Tab-separated table of C-alpha atoms in Angstrom:
chain	number	residue	atom	x	y	z
A	1	MET	CA	-5.375	0.188	10.487
A	2	ILE	CA	-5.182	3.908	9.636
A	3	SER	CA	-6.185	4.550	6.169
A	4	VAL	CA	-4.138	7.509	4.102
A	5	ARG	CA	-6.094	10.372	3.723
A	6	GLY	CA	-5.932	12.765	0.767
A	7	MET	CA	-4.674	10.452	-1.802
A	8	VAL	CA	-7.871	9.366	-3.351
A	9	GLY	CA	-6.935	8.220	-6.826
A	10	ALA	CA	-3.496	8.843	-6.786
A	11	ARG	CA	-0.581	6.431	-8.066
A	12	VAL	CA	1.540	6.205	-4.803
A	13	GLY	CA	5.127	4.367	-5.105
A	14	VAL	CA	5.703	2.187	-2.630
A	15	LEU	CA	9.779	1.066	-2.238
A	16	GLY	CA	10.443	-1.272	0.066
A	17	LEU	CA	7.835	-4.155	1.036
A	18	GLY	CA	9.025	-5.169	4.263
A	19	ARG	CA	6.755	-4.671	7.484
A	20	SER	CA	6.445	-1.080	6.939
A	21	GLY	CA	6.328	-0.844	3.234
A	22	LEU	CA	3.207	-3.530	3.159
A	23	THR	CA	1.539	-2.117	5.698
A	24	ALA	CA	1.854	1.150	3.834
A	25	ALA	CA	0.699	-0.243	0.551
A	26	ARG	CA	-2.736	-1.653	2.338
A	27	ALA	CA	-3.128	1.713	3.923
A	28	LEU	CA	-2.778	3.739	0.997
A	29	ARG	CA	-5.227	1.299	-0.814
A	30	ASP	CA	-7.612	1.297	1.886
A	31	GLY	CA	-7.936	5.220	1.719
A	32	GLY	CA	-8.155	5.054	-2.281
A	33	ALA	CA	-5.198	5.303	-3.284
A	34	LYS	CA	-3.123	3.274	-6.060
A	35	PRO	CA	-0.245	1.880	-4.758
A	36	VAL	CA	2.593	0.651	-7.416
A	37	CYS	CA	4.925	-1.413	-5.297
A	38	TRP	CA	8.664	-2.449	-5.861
A	39	ASP	CA	11.412	-4.616	-3.935
A	40	ASP	CA	14.687	-5.815	-5.077
A	41	ASN	CA	13.593	-8.702	-3.191
A	42	SER	CA	11.775	-11.250	-5.658
A	43	SER	CA	9.838	-12.936	-2.778
A	44	ALA	CA	8.660	-9.993	-1.437
A	45	ARG	CA	7.550	-8.644	-4.975
A	46	GLU	CA	5.227	-12.164	-4.966
A	47	ALA	CA	4.104	-11.316	-1.592
A	48	ALA	CA	2.898	-7.932	-2.574
A	49	GLU	CA	1.494	-9.847	-6.205
A	50	ALA	CA	-0.426	-12.291	-3.878
A	51	GLU	CA	-2.223	-9.299	-2.209
A	52	GLY	CA	-3.415	-7.926	-5.654
A	53	PHE	CA	-1.001	-5.100	-5.589
A	54	GLU	CA	0.301	-3.543	-8.564
A	55	VAL	CA	3.927	-4.711	-8.961
A	56	ALA	CA	6.490	-2.615	-11.359
A	57	ASP	CA	10.101	-1.331	-11.159
A	58	LEU	CA	9.716	2.054	-10.385
A	59	ALA	CA	12.816	3.291	-11.881
A	60	ALA	CA	11.703	1.740	-15.499
A	61	GLY	CA	10.396	3.382	-18.056
A	62	ALA	CA	8.004	6.209	-17.307
A	63	ILE	CA	6.766	4.912	-14.451
A	64	MET	CA	8.015	7.764	-11.991
A	65	GLU	CA	6.149	10.544	-14.088
A	66	THR	CA	2.965	8.996	-12.836
A	67	LEU	CA	3.730	8.784	-9.233
A	68	ALA	CA	2.090	11.610	-6.683
A	69	ARG	CA	4.298	10.432	-4.283
A	70	LEU	CA	7.145	7.822	-3.340
A	71	VAL	CA	6.373	6.200	0.142
A	72	VAL	CA	10.366	5.308	1.032
A	73	SER	CA	10.990	2.271	3.744
A	74	PRO	CA	13.121	3.170	6.601
A	75	GLY	CA	16.351	0.941	5.636
A	76	ILE	CA	16.671	2.350	2.309
A	77	PRO	CA	18.864	5.268	2.044
A	78	HIS	CA	17.212	8.948	0.409
A	79	LEU	CA	20.481	10.703	0.382
A	80	TYR	CA	23.653	9.329	2.456
A	81	PRO	CA	25.724	7.482	1.699
A	82	ARG	CA	24.349	7.753	-1.660
A	83	PRO	CA	20.502	7.678	-2.819
A	84	ASN	CA	18.776	4.422	-3.858
A	85	PRO	CA	18.424	4.446	-7.515
A	86	VAL	CA	14.596	4.746	-7.166
A	87	VAL	CA	15.074	7.620	-4.856
A	88	LEU	CA	17.342	9.306	-7.291
A	89	ALA	CA	15.048	8.971	-10.239
A	90	ALA	CA	12.162	10.364	-7.858
A	91	LEU	CA	14.355	13.436	-6.875
A	92	ARG	CA	14.946	13.942	-10.838
A	93	ALA	CA	11.433	13.931	-11.555
A	94	GLY	CA	9.986	16.094	-8.900
A	95	VAL	CA	8.069	13.223	-7.072
A	96	THR	CA	7.638	13.947	-3.648
A	97	LEU	CA	9.329	11.652	-0.834
A	98	ASP	CA	7.635	10.484	2.232
A	99	ASN	CA	7.581	7.432	4.611
A	100	ASP	CA	4.935	5.794	6.378
A	101	VAL	CA	5.509	7.989	9.783
A	102	GLY	CA	4.492	11.031	7.505
A	103	LEU	CA	1.617	9.207	6.024
A	104	PHE	CA	0.332	8.478	9.517
A	105	PHE	CA	0.543	12.016	10.676
A	106	GLN	CA	-1.086	13.030	7.607
A	107	SER	CA	-3.939	10.960	8.206
A	108	PHE	CA	-4.365	9.824	11.972
A	109	GLY	CA	-6.805	12.925	13.074
A	110	HIS	CA	-10.285	12.971	11.308
A	111	GLY	CA	-13.683	14.669	11.370
A	112	ALA	CA	-15.251	11.547	13.360
A	113	TRP	CA	-13.109	12.807	16.588
A	114	ASN	CA	-15.889	15.732	17.188
A	115	ALA	CA	-17.842	12.806	18.988
A	116	PHE	CA	-14.879	12.122	21.249
A	117	ASP	CA	-15.266	13.802	24.722
A	118	THR	CA	-10.880	13.314	24.900
A	119	PRO	CA	-9.255	13.501	21.416
A	120	PRO	CA	-6.470	10.942	21.050
A	121	LYS	CA	-3.055	11.967	21.598
A	122	VAL	CA	0.042	10.912	20.094
A	123	VAL	CA	3.832	10.644	21.880
A	124	ALA	CA	6.934	9.962	19.800
A	125	VAL	CA	10.027	9.180	21.165
A	126	THR	CA	13.214	9.473	19.579
A	127	GLY	CA	17.068	9.398	20.837
A	128	SER	CA	20.051	7.320	20.299
A	129	ASN	CA	19.534	5.066	23.578
A	130	GLY	CA	16.738	4.568	25.736
A	131	LYS	CA	13.888	5.022	23.079
A	132	SER	CA	12.483	1.350	23.215
A	133	THR	CA	12.496	1.058	27.060
A	134	THR	CA	10.957	4.752	27.297
A	135	SER	CA	8.346	4.001	24.970
A	136	ALA	CA	7.356	0.349	26.523
A	137	LEU	CA	7.230	2.333	29.779
A	138	ILE	CA	5.082	4.927	28.890
A	139	HIS	CA	2.688	2.385	27.013
A	140	HIS	CA	3.025	0.218	30.537
A	141	ILE	CA	2.266	2.799	32.867
A	142	LEU	CA	-0.900	4.257	30.650
A	143	ARG	CA	-2.100	0.727	30.596
A	144	GLU	CA	-1.754	-0.241	34.147
A	145	SER	CA	-3.659	3.007	35.288
A	146	GLY	CA	-6.595	1.599	32.568
A	147	ARG	CA	-6.031	4.389	30.065
A	148	PRO	CA	-6.457	3.122	26.340
A	149	THR	CA	-3.118	3.085	24.534
A	150	GLN	CA	-1.496	1.464	21.685
A	151	LEU	CA	2.538	1.036	21.494
A	152	ALA	CA	3.961	1.312	17.359
A	153	GLY	CA	6.521	2.395	15.297
A	154	ASN	CA	10.253	1.204	15.650
A	155	ILE	CA	8.550	-1.135	18.450
A	156	GLY	CA	5.442	-3.318	18.265
A	157	ARG	CA	3.203	-2.696	15.262
A	158	GLY	CA	3.867	-0.178	12.187
A	159	VAL	CA	2.374	3.005	12.626
A	160	LEU	CA	-0.439	2.557	10.206
A	161	ASP	CA	-1.257	-1.238	11.191
A	162	ILE	CA	-2.318	0.387	14.778
A	163	ASP	CA	-6.312	-0.178	15.493
A	164	LEU	CA	-8.413	3.270	15.005
A	165	PRO	CA	-8.060	5.073	18.407
A	166	ARG	CA	-10.531	5.458	21.035
A	167	ASP	CA	-12.021	8.162	22.951
A	168	GLY	CA	-8.583	9.488	25.177
A	169	GLU	CA	-6.789	6.928	23.938
A	170	VAL	CA	-2.738	7.717	23.597
A	171	ILE	CA	-0.887	6.242	20.755
A	172	VAL	CA	3.041	5.716	21.943
A	173	LEU	CA	5.460	5.767	18.903
A	174	GLU	CA	9.111	5.079	18.701
A	175	LEU	CA	10.839	6.772	16.031
A	176	SER	CA	14.207	6.161	14.981
A	177	SER	CA	16.552	8.594	12.879
A	178	TYR	CA	15.636	6.949	9.722
A	179	GLN	CA	11.939	7.376	10.366
A	180	THR	CA	12.055	11.369	11.453
A	181	ASP	CA	14.592	11.993	8.567
A	182	LEU	CA	11.920	11.907	5.731
A	183	ALA	CA	8.326	12.127	7.110
A	184	ARG	CA	6.823	15.024	5.950
A	185	ALA	CA	4.350	15.324	8.542
A	186	LEU	CA	5.666	15.087	12.407
A	187	THR	CA	2.964	16.380	14.645
A	188	PRO	CA	2.817	14.460	18.089
A	189	ASP	CA	1.177	16.037	21.024
A	190	ILE	CA	4.321	15.144	23.065
A	191	ALA	CA	7.716	14.488	21.572
A	192	VAL	CA	10.636	12.937	23.508
A	193	PHE	CA	14.093	13.237	22.923
A	194	THR	CA	15.922	10.733	25.167
A	195	ASN	CA	19.835	11.533	24.558
A	196	LEU	CA	22.428	11.617	21.687
A	197	SER	CA	25.541	9.302	20.828
A	198	PRO	CA	27.406	8.464	17.658
A	199	ASP	CA	25.459	5.966	15.515
A	200	HIS	CA	24.206	5.334	12.059
A	201	LEU	CA	26.877	8.382	10.723
A	202	ASP	CA	26.972	6.876	7.500
A	203	ARG	CA	23.503	7.161	6.716
A	204	HIS	CA	23.659	10.782	8.267
A	205	ALA	CA	26.765	11.892	6.784
A	206	GLY	CA	28.173	12.622	10.257
A	207	LEU	CA	26.995	13.236	14.234
A	208	GLY	CA	25.703	16.964	12.894
A	209	GLY	CA	23.373	15.120	10.024
A	210	TYR	CA	22.391	12.546	12.953
A	211	PHE	CA	21.144	15.278	15.672
A	212	ALA	CA	19.466	17.218	12.826
A	213	ALA	CA	17.371	14.087	11.812
A	214	LYS	CA	16.155	13.743	15.265
A	215	ARG	CA	15.569	17.351	15.703
A	216	ARG	CA	13.089	17.023	12.909
A	217	LEU	CA	10.528	15.640	15.480
A	218	PHE	CA	10.750	18.835	17.273
A	219	ALA	CA	10.959	21.393	14.454
A	220	GLU	CA	8.608	20.179	11.771
A	221	GLY	CA	5.466	20.734	13.695
A	222	GLY	CA	6.046	21.802	17.317
A	223	PRO	CA	4.567	19.302	19.703
A	224	ASP	CA	2.499	20.857	22.469
A	225	ARG	CA	4.931	19.506	25.226
A	226	ALA	CA	8.754	18.155	24.855
A	227	VAL	CA	10.571	16.447	27.086
A	228	ILE	CA	13.909	16.624	26.445
A	229	GLY	CA	17.282	14.638	28.267
A	230	ILE	CA	19.865	17.378	28.995
A	231	ASP	CA	22.998	15.048	30.196
A	232	GLU	CA	24.279	15.878	26.477
A	233	VAL	CA	25.088	19.382	24.943
A	234	GLU	CA	22.797	18.675	22.128
A	235	GLY	CA	19.823	17.886	24.280
A	236	LEU	CA	20.865	21.158	26.239
A	237	TYR	CA	20.443	22.927	23.069
A	238	LEU	CA	17.339	21.405	21.776
A	239	ALA	CA	15.678	22.336	24.917
A	240	ASN	CA	16.867	26.006	24.781
A	241	GLN	CA	15.825	26.311	21.141
A	242	LEU	CA	12.209	24.999	22.110
A	243	ALA	CA	11.712	26.991	25.428
A	244	GLU	CA	10.361	30.807	25.616
A	245	SER	CA	12.407	31.534	28.455
A	246	ALA	CA	13.856	29.535	31.630
A	247	SER	CA	10.474	28.981	33.189
A	248	ASP	CA	8.455	27.985	30.124
A	249	ASP	CA	6.858	24.781	31.016
A	250	ARG	CA	6.048	23.259	27.691
A	251	VAL	CA	9.446	21.811	27.890
A	252	ILE	CA	10.347	19.387	30.715
A	253	ARG	CA	14.042	18.715	31.177
A	254	VAL	CA	15.338	15.186	31.951
A	255	SER	CA	18.558	14.338	33.555
A	256	SER	CA	20.169	11.436	35.197
A	257	GLY	CA	23.049	13.312	36.525
A	258	GLY	CA	20.910	14.815	39.102
A	259	GLN	CA	21.158	18.358	38.196
A	260	PRO	CA	17.679	19.841	37.802
A	261	GLY	CA	17.265	21.989	34.833
A	262	PRO	CA	15.300	25.562	35.383
A	263	GLY	CA	11.399	25.387	34.842
A	264	TRP	CA	10.021	21.738	35.021
A	265	SER	CA	12.656	18.644	35.285
A	266	VAL	CA	12.542	15.339	36.322
A	267	THR	CA	15.692	14.084	37.584
A	268	ALA	CA	17.361	11.302	39.081
A	269	ARG	CA	20.378	11.013	41.624
A	270	LYS	CA	21.489	8.267	43.513
A	271	GLY	CA	18.075	5.771	42.615
A	272	PHE	CA	15.688	8.527	43.587
A	273	LEU	CA	13.700	10.251	40.708
A	274	ALA	CA	12.403	13.618	41.668
A	275	GLU	CA	10.189	16.009	39.882
A	276	ARG	CA	10.702	19.801	40.346
A	277	ARG	CA	8.574	22.744	39.190
A	278	LYS	CA	9.149	26.658	39.950
A	279	GLY	CA	11.670	25.675	42.088
A	280	ARG	CA	10.002	23.070	44.468
A	281	GLN	CA	10.450	19.411	44.572
A	282	VAL	CA	7.254	18.061	44.192
A	283	ASP	CA	7.408	14.318	44.087
A	284	SER	CA	9.915	11.468	44.534
A	285	ILE	CA	10.387	8.169	43.521
A	286	ASP	CA	12.425	5.159	44.985
A	287	LEU	CA	14.045	3.376	41.856
A	288	ARG	CA	16.703	1.604	43.588
A	289	ASP	CA	14.774	-1.530	43.816
A	290	ILE	CA	12.929	-1.917	40.392
A	291	ALA	CA	14.983	-4.799	39.192
A	292	SER	CA	13.796	-4.239	35.414
A	293	LEU	CA	15.396	-0.463	35.533
A	294	PRO	CA	19.123	-0.969	36.871
A	295	GLY	CA	21.456	1.554	36.118
A	296	ALA	CA	21.211	5.485	35.946
A	297	HIS	CA	20.527	5.067	31.826
A	298	ASN	CA	17.389	3.070	32.860
A	299	HIS	CA	16.709	5.517	35.592
A	300	GLN	CA	16.822	8.538	32.847
A	301	ASN	CA	14.195	6.499	31.023
A	302	ALA	CA	11.986	6.223	33.703
A	303	CYS	CA	12.110	10.114	33.977
A	304	ALA	CA	11.504	10.599	30.391
A	305	ALA	CA	8.352	8.394	31.006
A	306	TYR	CA	7.258	9.736	34.356
A	307	ALA	CA	7.662	13.324	32.959
A	308	VAL	CA	5.359	12.297	29.810
A	309	CYS	CA	2.991	10.449	32.091
A	310	ARG	CA	2.824	14.103	34.024
A	311	ALA	CA	2.179	16.082	31.030
A	312	LEU	CA	-0.702	13.626	30.258
A	313	GLY	CA	-2.204	14.148	33.595
A	314	GLN	CA	-1.295	11.056	35.458
A	315	ALA	CA	-1.060	11.360	39.190
A	316	PRO	CA	2.405	10.313	40.607
A	317	LYS	CA	1.307	7.493	42.844
A	318	SER	CA	-0.196	5.941	39.326
A	319	ILE	CA	3.110	6.346	37.843
A	320	ALA	CA	5.214	4.991	40.800
A	321	ALA	CA	2.833	1.837	40.415
A	322	GLY	CA	3.401	1.628	36.900
A	323	LEU	CA	7.132	1.826	37.077
A	324	ARG	CA	7.425	-0.801	39.745
A	325	SER	CA	5.251	-3.371	37.928
A	326	TYR	CA	7.250	-2.740	34.717
A	327	GLY	CA	8.683	-6.206	33.416
A	328	GLY	CA	11.201	-4.902	31.129
A	329	LEU	CA	11.692	-5.784	27.338
A	330	PRO	CA	13.514	-8.428	25.722
A	331	HIS	CA	17.089	-7.601	25.041
A	332	ARG	CA	17.289	-4.433	26.923
A	333	SER	CA	18.699	-4.783	30.484
A	334	GLN	CA	16.580	-7.904	30.781
A	335	TYR	CA	16.822	-10.253	34.028
A	336	LEU	CA	16.786	-13.529	32.956
A	337	GLY	CA	17.463	-15.273	36.757
A	338	ALA	CA	20.301	-16.219	38.865
A	339	ARG	CA	22.328	-19.003	40.369
A	340	GLY	CA	24.449	-19.103	43.184
A	341	GLY	CA	24.177	-15.401	43.764
A	342	VAL	CA	25.056	-14.527	40.352
A	343	GLY	CA	22.571	-12.776	37.848
A	344	PHE	CA	22.500	-12.915	34.199
A	345	VAL	CA	21.074	-9.833	32.278
A	346	ASN	CA	20.445	-9.850	28.468
A	347	ASP	CA	21.219	-6.165	26.907
A	348	SER	CA	21.920	-7.722	23.323
A	349	LYS	CA	20.456	-4.365	22.472
A	350	ALA	CA	23.378	-2.354	23.168
A	351	THR	CA	24.840	-2.548	19.821
A	352	ASN	CA	26.835	0.513	20.262
A	353	VAL	CA	29.610	1.993	22.859
A	354	ASP	CA	27.557	4.405	24.566
A	355	SER	CA	24.535	2.091	25.651
A	356	ALA	CA	27.490	-0.851	26.262
A	357	LEU	CA	28.982	1.574	28.356
A	358	GLN	CA	25.662	2.439	30.318
A	359	ALA	CA	25.223	-1.533	30.733
A	360	LEU	CA	28.592	-1.577	32.409
A	361	LEU	CA	27.706	1.325	34.932
A	362	ALA	CA	24.703	-0.441	36.153
A	363	PHE	CA	26.587	-3.298	37.930
A	364	PRO	CA	29.245	-3.412	40.437
A	365	ARG	CA	31.066	-6.255	39.084
A	366	ILE	CA	30.759	-7.932	35.647
A	367	ARG	CA	31.464	-11.098	33.667
A	368	TRP	CA	31.047	-9.247	30.276
A	369	ILE	CA	30.153	-10.834	27.199
A	370	CYS	CA	30.851	-8.690	24.377
A	371	GLY	CA	32.128	-8.674	20.509
A	372	GLY	CA	30.535	-8.731	16.995
A	373	LEU	CA	31.055	-6.186	14.012
A	374	MET	CA	32.842	-3.379	15.679
A	375	LYS	CA	31.225	0.293	14.894
A	376	GLU	CA	32.985	3.418	13.913
A	377	GLY	CA	34.894	5.074	16.573
A	378	GLY	CA	36.746	2.031	18.550
A	379	LEU	CA	35.962	1.298	22.237
A	380	GLU	CA	38.123	3.843	23.817
A	381	ALA	CA	34.524	5.346	25.026
A	382	LEU	CA	33.956	2.254	27.353
A	383	ALA	CA	37.050	2.997	29.510
A	384	PRO	CA	34.548	4.407	32.346
A	385	GLY	CA	32.767	1.128	32.778
A	386	LEU	CA	35.980	-1.191	32.580
A	387	GLY	CA	36.827	-0.745	36.192
A	388	HIS	CA	33.566	-3.065	36.720
A	389	VAL	CA	34.741	-5.618	34.711
A	390	ALA	CA	36.284	-8.685	36.353
A	391	LYS	CA	36.610	-10.523	32.764
A	392	ALA	CA	35.250	-10.212	29.053
A	393	TYR	CA	34.369	-13.055	27.002
A	394	VAL	CA	34.771	-12.161	23.388
A	395	ILE	CA	32.657	-13.493	20.565
A	396	GLY	CA	32.260	-12.545	16.901
A	397	ARG	CA	34.102	-13.814	13.858
A	398	GLU	CA	36.773	-11.232	14.977
A	399	ALA	CA	37.156	-11.900	18.232
A	400	PRO	CA	40.543	-11.487	18.465
A	401	GLY	CA	40.869	-8.322	17.005
A	402	PHE	CA	37.799	-7.026	19.203
A	403	ALA	CA	39.950	-8.225	21.931
A	404	LEU	CA	42.906	-6.300	21.044
A	405	HIS	CA	40.613	-2.957	21.867
A	406	LEU	CA	40.067	-4.086	25.256
A	407	THR	CA	43.096	-2.958	27.287
A	408	GLY	CA	43.670	-2.922	31.110
A	409	ILE	CA	40.956	-6.032	31.408
A	410	GLU	CA	41.616	-9.840	31.294
A	411	THR	CA	40.057	-11.121	28.055
A	412	GLU	CA	39.312	-15.036	26.835
A	413	ILE	CA	38.374	-15.472	23.522
A	414	CYS	CA	35.473	-17.478	23.214
A	415	GLY	CA	33.997	-16.978	19.374
A	416	ASP	CA	30.536	-18.162	19.970
A	417	MET	CA	27.811	-17.442	22.692
A	418	ALA	CA	27.684	-21.122	23.962
A	419	THR	CA	31.395	-21.119	24.882
A	420	ALA	CA	31.562	-17.600	26.491
A	421	VAL	CA	28.043	-18.517	28.395
A	422	ARG	CA	29.387	-21.518	29.585
A	423	ARG	CA	32.864	-20.118	30.877
A	424	ALA	CA	31.506	-17.015	32.222
A	425	ALA	CA	29.324	-18.936	34.149
A	426	GLU	CA	31.609	-21.255	35.452
A	427	ASP	CA	34.308	-18.021	36.680
A	428	ALA	CA	31.383	-16.020	38.094
A	429	GLU	CA	31.335	-15.303	41.940
A	430	GLU	CA	28.655	-14.680	44.151
A	431	GLY	CA	27.335	-10.899	43.613
A	432	GLU	CA	28.496	-10.701	39.921
A	433	THR	CA	26.476	-10.504	36.988
A	434	VAL	CA	26.897	-12.459	33.598
A	435	LEU	CA	25.996	-9.459	31.019
A	436	LEU	CA	25.834	-9.609	27.617
A	437	ALA	CA	26.266	-6.051	26.457
A	438	PRO	CA	28.098	-6.525	22.950
A	439	ALA	CA	29.172	-2.903	22.076
A	440	ALA	CA	28.812	-4.217	18.486
A	441	ALA	CA	26.379	-5.181	15.759
A	442	SER	CA	25.076	-8.711	15.333
A	443	PHE	CA	25.485	-9.038	11.679
A	444	ASP	CA	28.870	-11.209	11.521
A	445	GLN	CA	26.843	-14.253	13.518
A	446	TYR	CA	23.174	-13.526	13.520
A	447	ASP	CA	20.317	-11.899	11.642
A	448	ASN	CA	19.725	-9.108	13.809
A	449	PHE	CA	20.334	-8.227	17.988
A	450	GLU	CA	17.360	-10.228	18.558
A	451	ARG	CA	18.873	-13.354	17.210
A	452	ARG	CA	21.781	-12.618	19.373
A	453	GLY	CA	19.637	-12.029	22.547
A	454	GLU	CA	17.667	-15.238	22.316
A	455	ASP	CA	20.879	-17.377	21.767
A	456	PHE	CA	22.379	-16.121	25.067
A	457	ALA	CA	18.738	-16.423	26.888
A	458	ALA	CA	18.925	-20.207	25.475
A	459	GLN	CA	22.403	-20.798	26.798
A	460	VAL	CA	21.591	-19.134	29.967
A	461	ALA	CA	18.731	-21.150	30.249
A	462	GLN	CA	20.586	-24.383	30.198
A	463	VAL	CA	22.666	-22.923	32.789
A	464	LEU	CA	20.114	-22.261	35.438
A	465	GLN	CA	18.563	-25.548	34.455
A	466	GLU	CA	21.842	-27.278	35.624
A	467	SER	CA	22.040	-25.797	39.221
């Protein structure tokens, strides 16, 4: 655990007692602070009380005036669409807002590092799509090369729950916009911006606010190196803001469109990753036969991971070996197996239109399982990928309404996952892929996208056993 520093004896409110909130309370107490915890859920409050924490309604009476800081869990809105009542009370009382990520960066480095030959480093990854895969790839490549590393944040463990870092260790953090938006300290050694597409717009009052939340990772502390995906104008703009000149190699530009940026760049074109520095290609890797990284979007993830590892001093051959041995993450272009020349791929994490489009573009002919709670903006942006779809099998409580938005392709209303998988498997022909890429949230039928992906995997396992 990373003990929170600089708050000995201070009363600190902790709002939200899920994974990050309860871990923050423990780290605060371990560092000598006095956490005061609250959650609207009574079972969460009882769990905190069982660990000996003070539990009190932070908006009641004069409690707020006794607090030095309020630590807010990521799922709790602090500004848009409207502040949580406890957050609003803190704003009116002038109590400083923060989150576990801010506490982590405030507390990570300390005097004991003077004994290290190589100080630990932090890599922080943000963006709309590909954060998890990019973070996991970096972690995997480093681990396979023998370098100590931990993976945390929006994936794996909470940021304050990691082990104390070792000599030369690299901490890889996946950070969402909810986490970067509120953290008071953001000082990674290397920061990564994968891409930007509309998501969480209500939470950030539009696309500009969403981009601003991501941009804070680069603007607040100033990383030593920035790896920036430049396939969207926001990435181009961010790279331009961070670089002093076109040749400034503190910025590594990444593209899956194959167009190298100026200076240091890593690009993927027709399945080949290429690193260029000072106008010359210095290395190349064939990504086409890596089953766990299909499609241009995963090639962009590979480019970003490669760039980070090169910035950390890893040799290209070591990185290539790590890319080839990467097994993939559950629910993110996860290959589940094949039957009769038909592959089955679980991309339940494709909860928005942009990520679903990238999944559709990754395979030549698809039996597509889609549907759920449709997000703002509709499905029109999927059009470039629909030519790859042989037929769509629509699930979700509002499946008929969802199917109406899928123009120009054959659809079948299935409703539930078992029916969709069975029908897709019956129809599929050799060379096709049965793909779950919902382009929608899961909450109409499942607690989260993981549960949806697990259901798909279970149904596919039955199909494969019957072969």
